[in-house]
Coordinates of C-alpha atoms in Angstrom, one line a residue:
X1 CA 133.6 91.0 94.8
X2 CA 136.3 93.3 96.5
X3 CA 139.5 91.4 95.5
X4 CA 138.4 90.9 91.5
X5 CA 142.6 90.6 90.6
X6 CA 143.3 88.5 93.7
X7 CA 140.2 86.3 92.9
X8 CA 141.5 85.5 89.3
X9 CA 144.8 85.0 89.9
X10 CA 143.6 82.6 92.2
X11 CA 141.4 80.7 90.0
X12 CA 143.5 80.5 87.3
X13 CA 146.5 79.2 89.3
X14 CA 145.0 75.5 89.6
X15 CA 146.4 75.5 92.5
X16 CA 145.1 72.4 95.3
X17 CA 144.4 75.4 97.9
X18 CA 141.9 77.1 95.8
X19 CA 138.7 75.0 96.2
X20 CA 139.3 75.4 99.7
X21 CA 139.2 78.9 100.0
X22 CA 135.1 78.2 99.3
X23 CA 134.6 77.1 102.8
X24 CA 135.7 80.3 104.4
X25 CA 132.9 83.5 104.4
X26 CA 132.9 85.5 101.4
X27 CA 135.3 88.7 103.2
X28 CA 137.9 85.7 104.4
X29 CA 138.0 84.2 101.5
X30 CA 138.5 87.4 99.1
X31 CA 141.4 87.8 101.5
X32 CA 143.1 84.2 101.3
X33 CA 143.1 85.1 97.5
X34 CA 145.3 88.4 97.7
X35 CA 147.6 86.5 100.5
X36 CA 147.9 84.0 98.0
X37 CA 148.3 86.3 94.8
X38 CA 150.9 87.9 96.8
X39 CA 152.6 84.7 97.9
X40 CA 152.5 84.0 93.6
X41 CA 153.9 86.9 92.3
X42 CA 157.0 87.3 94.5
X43 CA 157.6 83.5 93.9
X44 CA 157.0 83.9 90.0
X45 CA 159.3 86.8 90.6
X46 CA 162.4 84.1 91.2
X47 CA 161.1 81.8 89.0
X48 CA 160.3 83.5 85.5
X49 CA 163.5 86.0 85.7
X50 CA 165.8 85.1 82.5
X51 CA 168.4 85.5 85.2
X52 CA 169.7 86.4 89.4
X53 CA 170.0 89.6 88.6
X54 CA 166.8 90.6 87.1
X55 CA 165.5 88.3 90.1
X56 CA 166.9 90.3 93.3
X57 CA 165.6 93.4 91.1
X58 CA 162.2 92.1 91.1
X59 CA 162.6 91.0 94.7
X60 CA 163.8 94.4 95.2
X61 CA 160.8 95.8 93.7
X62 CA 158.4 94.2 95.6
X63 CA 159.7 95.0 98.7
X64 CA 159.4 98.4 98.2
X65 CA 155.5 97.8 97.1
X66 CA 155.1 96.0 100.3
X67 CA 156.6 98.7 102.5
X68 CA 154.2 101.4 100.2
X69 CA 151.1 99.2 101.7
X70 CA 152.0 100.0 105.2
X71 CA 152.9 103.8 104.8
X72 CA 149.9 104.4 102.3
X73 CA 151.4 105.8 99.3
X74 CA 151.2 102.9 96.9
X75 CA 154.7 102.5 95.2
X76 CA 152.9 102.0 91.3
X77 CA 150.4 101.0 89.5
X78 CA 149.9 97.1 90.3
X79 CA 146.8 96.1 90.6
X80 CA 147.6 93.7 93.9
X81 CA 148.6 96.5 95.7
X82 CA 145.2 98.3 96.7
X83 CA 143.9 94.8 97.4
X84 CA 146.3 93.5 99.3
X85 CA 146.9 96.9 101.5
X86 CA 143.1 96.6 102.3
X87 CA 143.7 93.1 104.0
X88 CA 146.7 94.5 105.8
X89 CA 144.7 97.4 107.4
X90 CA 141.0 95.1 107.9
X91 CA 143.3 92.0 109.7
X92 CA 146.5 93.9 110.9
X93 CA 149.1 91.7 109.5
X94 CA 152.1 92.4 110.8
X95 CA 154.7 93.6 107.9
X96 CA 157.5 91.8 109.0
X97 CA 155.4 88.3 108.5
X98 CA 155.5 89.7 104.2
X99 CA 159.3 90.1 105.2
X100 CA 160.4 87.1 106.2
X101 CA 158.1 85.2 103.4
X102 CA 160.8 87.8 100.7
X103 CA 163.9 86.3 102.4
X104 CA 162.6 83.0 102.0
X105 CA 161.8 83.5 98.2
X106 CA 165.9 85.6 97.8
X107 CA 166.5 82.2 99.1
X108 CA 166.7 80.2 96.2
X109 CA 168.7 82.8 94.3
X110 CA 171.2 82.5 96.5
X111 CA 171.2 78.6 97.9
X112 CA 170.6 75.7 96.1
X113 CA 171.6 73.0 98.4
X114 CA 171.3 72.5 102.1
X115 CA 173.5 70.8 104.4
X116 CA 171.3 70.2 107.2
X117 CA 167.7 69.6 108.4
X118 CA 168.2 72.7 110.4
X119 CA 169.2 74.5 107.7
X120 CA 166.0 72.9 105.7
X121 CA 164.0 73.5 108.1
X122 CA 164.6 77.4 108.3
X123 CA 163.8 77.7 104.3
X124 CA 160.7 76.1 105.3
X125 CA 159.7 78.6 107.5
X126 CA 160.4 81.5 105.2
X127 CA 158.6 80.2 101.9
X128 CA 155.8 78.0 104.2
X129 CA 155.5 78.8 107.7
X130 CA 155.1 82.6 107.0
X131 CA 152.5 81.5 104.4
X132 CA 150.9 80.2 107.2
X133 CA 151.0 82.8 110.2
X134 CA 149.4 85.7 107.3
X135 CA 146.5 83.0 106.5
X136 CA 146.6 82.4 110.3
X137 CA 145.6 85.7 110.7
X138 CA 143.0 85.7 108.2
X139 CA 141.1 82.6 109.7
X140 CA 141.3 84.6 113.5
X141 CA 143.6 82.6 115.2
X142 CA 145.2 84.4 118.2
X143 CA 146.5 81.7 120.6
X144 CA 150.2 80.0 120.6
X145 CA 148.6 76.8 119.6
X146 CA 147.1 78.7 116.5
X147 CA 150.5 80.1 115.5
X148 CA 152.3 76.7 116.1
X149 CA 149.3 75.2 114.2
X150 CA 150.2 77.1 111.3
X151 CA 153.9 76.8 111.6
X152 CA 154.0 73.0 111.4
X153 CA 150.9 72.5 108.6
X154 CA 153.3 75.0 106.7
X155 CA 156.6 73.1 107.2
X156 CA 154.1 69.8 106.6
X157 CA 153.2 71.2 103.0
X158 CA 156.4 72.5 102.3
X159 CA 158.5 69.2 103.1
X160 CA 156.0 67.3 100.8
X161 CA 156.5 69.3 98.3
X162 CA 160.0 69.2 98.4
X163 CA 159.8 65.7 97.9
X164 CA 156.6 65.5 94.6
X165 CA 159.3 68.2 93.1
X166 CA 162.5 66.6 93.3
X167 CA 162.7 65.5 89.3
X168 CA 162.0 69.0 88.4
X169 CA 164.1 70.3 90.8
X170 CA 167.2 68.8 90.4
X171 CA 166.3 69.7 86.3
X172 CA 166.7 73.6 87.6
X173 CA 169.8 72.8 89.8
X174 CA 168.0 72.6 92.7
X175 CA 168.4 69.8 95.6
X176 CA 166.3 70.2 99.1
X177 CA 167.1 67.5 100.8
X178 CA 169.9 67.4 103.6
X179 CA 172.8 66.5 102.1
X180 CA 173.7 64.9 105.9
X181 CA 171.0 62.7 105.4
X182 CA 171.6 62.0 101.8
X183 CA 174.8 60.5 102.5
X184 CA 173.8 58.8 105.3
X185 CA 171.8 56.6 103.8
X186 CA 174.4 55.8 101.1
X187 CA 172.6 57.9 98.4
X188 CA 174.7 59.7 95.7
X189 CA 173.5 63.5 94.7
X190 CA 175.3 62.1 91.4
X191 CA 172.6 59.3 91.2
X192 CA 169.7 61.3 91.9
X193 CA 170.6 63.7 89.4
X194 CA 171.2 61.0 86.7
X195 CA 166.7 59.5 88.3
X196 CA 168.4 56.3 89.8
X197 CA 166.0 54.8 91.9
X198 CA 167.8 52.1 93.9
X199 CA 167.2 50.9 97.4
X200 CA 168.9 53.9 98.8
X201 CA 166.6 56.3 97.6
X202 CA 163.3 54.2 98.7
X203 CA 164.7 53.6 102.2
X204 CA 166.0 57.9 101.8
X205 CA 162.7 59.1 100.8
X206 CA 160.8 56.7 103.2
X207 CA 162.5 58.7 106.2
X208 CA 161.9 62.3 104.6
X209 CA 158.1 61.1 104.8
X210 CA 158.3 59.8 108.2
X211 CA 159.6 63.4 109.3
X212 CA 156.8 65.6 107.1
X213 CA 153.8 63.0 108.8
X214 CA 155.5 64.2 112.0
X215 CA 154.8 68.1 111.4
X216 CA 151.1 66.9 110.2
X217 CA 150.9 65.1 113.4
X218 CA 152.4 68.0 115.2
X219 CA 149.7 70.9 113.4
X220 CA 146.6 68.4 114.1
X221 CA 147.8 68.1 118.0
X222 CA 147.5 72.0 118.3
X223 CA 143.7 72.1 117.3
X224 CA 141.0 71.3 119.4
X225 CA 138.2 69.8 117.7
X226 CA 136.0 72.9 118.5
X227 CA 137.9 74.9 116.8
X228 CA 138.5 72.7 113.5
X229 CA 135.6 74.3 111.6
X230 CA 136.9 77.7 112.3
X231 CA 140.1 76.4 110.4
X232 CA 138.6 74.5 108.0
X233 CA 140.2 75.4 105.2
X234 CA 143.5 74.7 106.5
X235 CA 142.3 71.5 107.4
X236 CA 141.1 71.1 103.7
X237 CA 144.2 72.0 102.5
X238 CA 146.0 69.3 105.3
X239 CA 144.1 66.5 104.0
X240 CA 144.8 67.5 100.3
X241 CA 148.6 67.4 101.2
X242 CA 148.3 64.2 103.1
X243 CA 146.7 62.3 100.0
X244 CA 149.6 64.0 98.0
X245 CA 152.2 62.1 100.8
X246 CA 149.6 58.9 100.9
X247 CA 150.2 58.5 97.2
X248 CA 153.8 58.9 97.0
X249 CA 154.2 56.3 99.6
X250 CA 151.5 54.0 97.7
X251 CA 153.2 54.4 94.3
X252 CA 156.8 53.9 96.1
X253 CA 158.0 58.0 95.3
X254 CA 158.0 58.4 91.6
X255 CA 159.2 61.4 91.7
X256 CA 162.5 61.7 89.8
X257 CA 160.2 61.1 86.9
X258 CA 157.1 62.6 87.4
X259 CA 155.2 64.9 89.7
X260 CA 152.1 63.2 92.1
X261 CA 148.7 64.5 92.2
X262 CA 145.5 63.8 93.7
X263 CA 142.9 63.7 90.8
X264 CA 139.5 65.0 90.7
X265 CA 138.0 62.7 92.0
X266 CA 140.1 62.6 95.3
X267 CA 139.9 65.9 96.0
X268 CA 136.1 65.5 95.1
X269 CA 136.2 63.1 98.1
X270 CA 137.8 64.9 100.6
X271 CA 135.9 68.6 99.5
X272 CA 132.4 66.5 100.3
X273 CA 133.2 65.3 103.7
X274 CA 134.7 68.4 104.6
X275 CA 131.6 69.5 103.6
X276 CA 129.4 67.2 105.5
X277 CA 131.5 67.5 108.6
X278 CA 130.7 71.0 108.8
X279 CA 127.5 71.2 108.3
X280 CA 126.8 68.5 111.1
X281 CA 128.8 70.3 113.7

């Protein structure tokens, strides 16, 4: 194993991506791990700091580790660092990729509302998108269609996160959805903060859906099928978040009170037929 902290922040995270990193070669996969571990810590950075000052320090901080990858004098002592400046020289990511991905996480120090979809949809490139051009780079994708492939599945995942996480969210002060399009369909922020689910927030959530299937839609267009094996694991990971969206639309978006998951046995489900699929291609 060349990546043992990446791999075990990995596996102890829990997290839906993990059991598809098991479909990529041992040397891609090691290197989805320290993307990922990387993508955790400066997001844990925002998340864990007792307040927004200790946060843009941390921020800070791991700027200045990332720049240390690319000039090769590590800045300290973390373990990430050596493992994650290995995967920067073996796939030549491109540093300002890690940039944009730290504005996205100062972000949410700084903003906790957004006026508009475009607005919305800029956050999603800097926490999601980026997330996808580094793993992009990772599975060997080179072509337009392969960065717009990885654009859209990461706007895809990020909008349907935005809407499993909008209980917990508006608990830490935090509301993603376009306030334009929250008061167009007659829904209060007052209500949503007090869980109200009422016809407006059904008919609300029914169109943020509508627009995430659109970026899934969007992703899936931009891959041939001869190429689908190659990025399988993104496609794991699509049809993980599209059971997550499935569900939410089935249960009628629970989500001011609790957070939806796909259970073992779904992701069982979808892990074997990826499986099958590419093994008979």
């Amino acid at each position: 194993m060349r990546y043992p902290f990446s791999e075990s922040v990995a596996k102890k995270s829990r997290s839906n991506f993990y059991p598809a990193f098991f479909f990529l070669p041992a040397e891609k996969r090691e290197a989805i791990c320290a993307i990922y571990a990387f993508s955790r810590f400066v997001d844990d950075s925002v998340d864990e700091a007792t307040n927004r000052e200790n946060a843009r320090k941390e921020i800070q901080l791991w700027r200045q580790r990332l720049k240390s990858c690319y000039n090769g004098r590590l800045f300290d002592s973390h373990p990430l660092l050596p493992e994650i400046s290995e995967v920067i020289r073996q796939f030549e990511i491109s540093q300002s990729i890690f940039e944009d991905l730290l504005i996205g996480v100062e972000m949410d120090l700084v903003k906790t509302r957004y006026k508009t979809f475009e607005e919305l949809e800029k956050y999603c490139y800097h926490v999601a998108g980026t997330v996808g051009l580094l793993c992009n780079q990772i599975f060997g994708g080179s072509s337009e269609n392969h960065r717009a492939y990885a654009l859209s599945l990461g706007t895809a995942f990020q909008l349907t996160n935005i809407l499993r996480d909008i209980g917990g969210d508006l608990d830490r002060g935090r509301l993603y959805l376009p306030l334009e399009e929250v008061a167009s369909f007659s829904c209060r922020v007052e209500d949503l903060e007090k869980k109200i689910e009422n016809k407006a927030f059904f008919e609300l959530m029914k169109f943020q859906a509508s627009r995430a299937w659109g970026y899934f839609d969007q992703a899936k267009k931009r891959l041939s099928p001869s190429e689908r094996n190659r990025f399988v694991t993104a496609e794991v990971m699509r049809r993980f978040y599209e059971g997550i969206l499935k569900k939410m639309e089935r249960e009628k978006f629970p989500s001011l009170r609790r957070r939806v998951g796909l259970g073992p046995i779904q992701k069982g489900r979808i892990l074997l037929s990826s499986w099958i699929h590419l093994r008979t291609k």
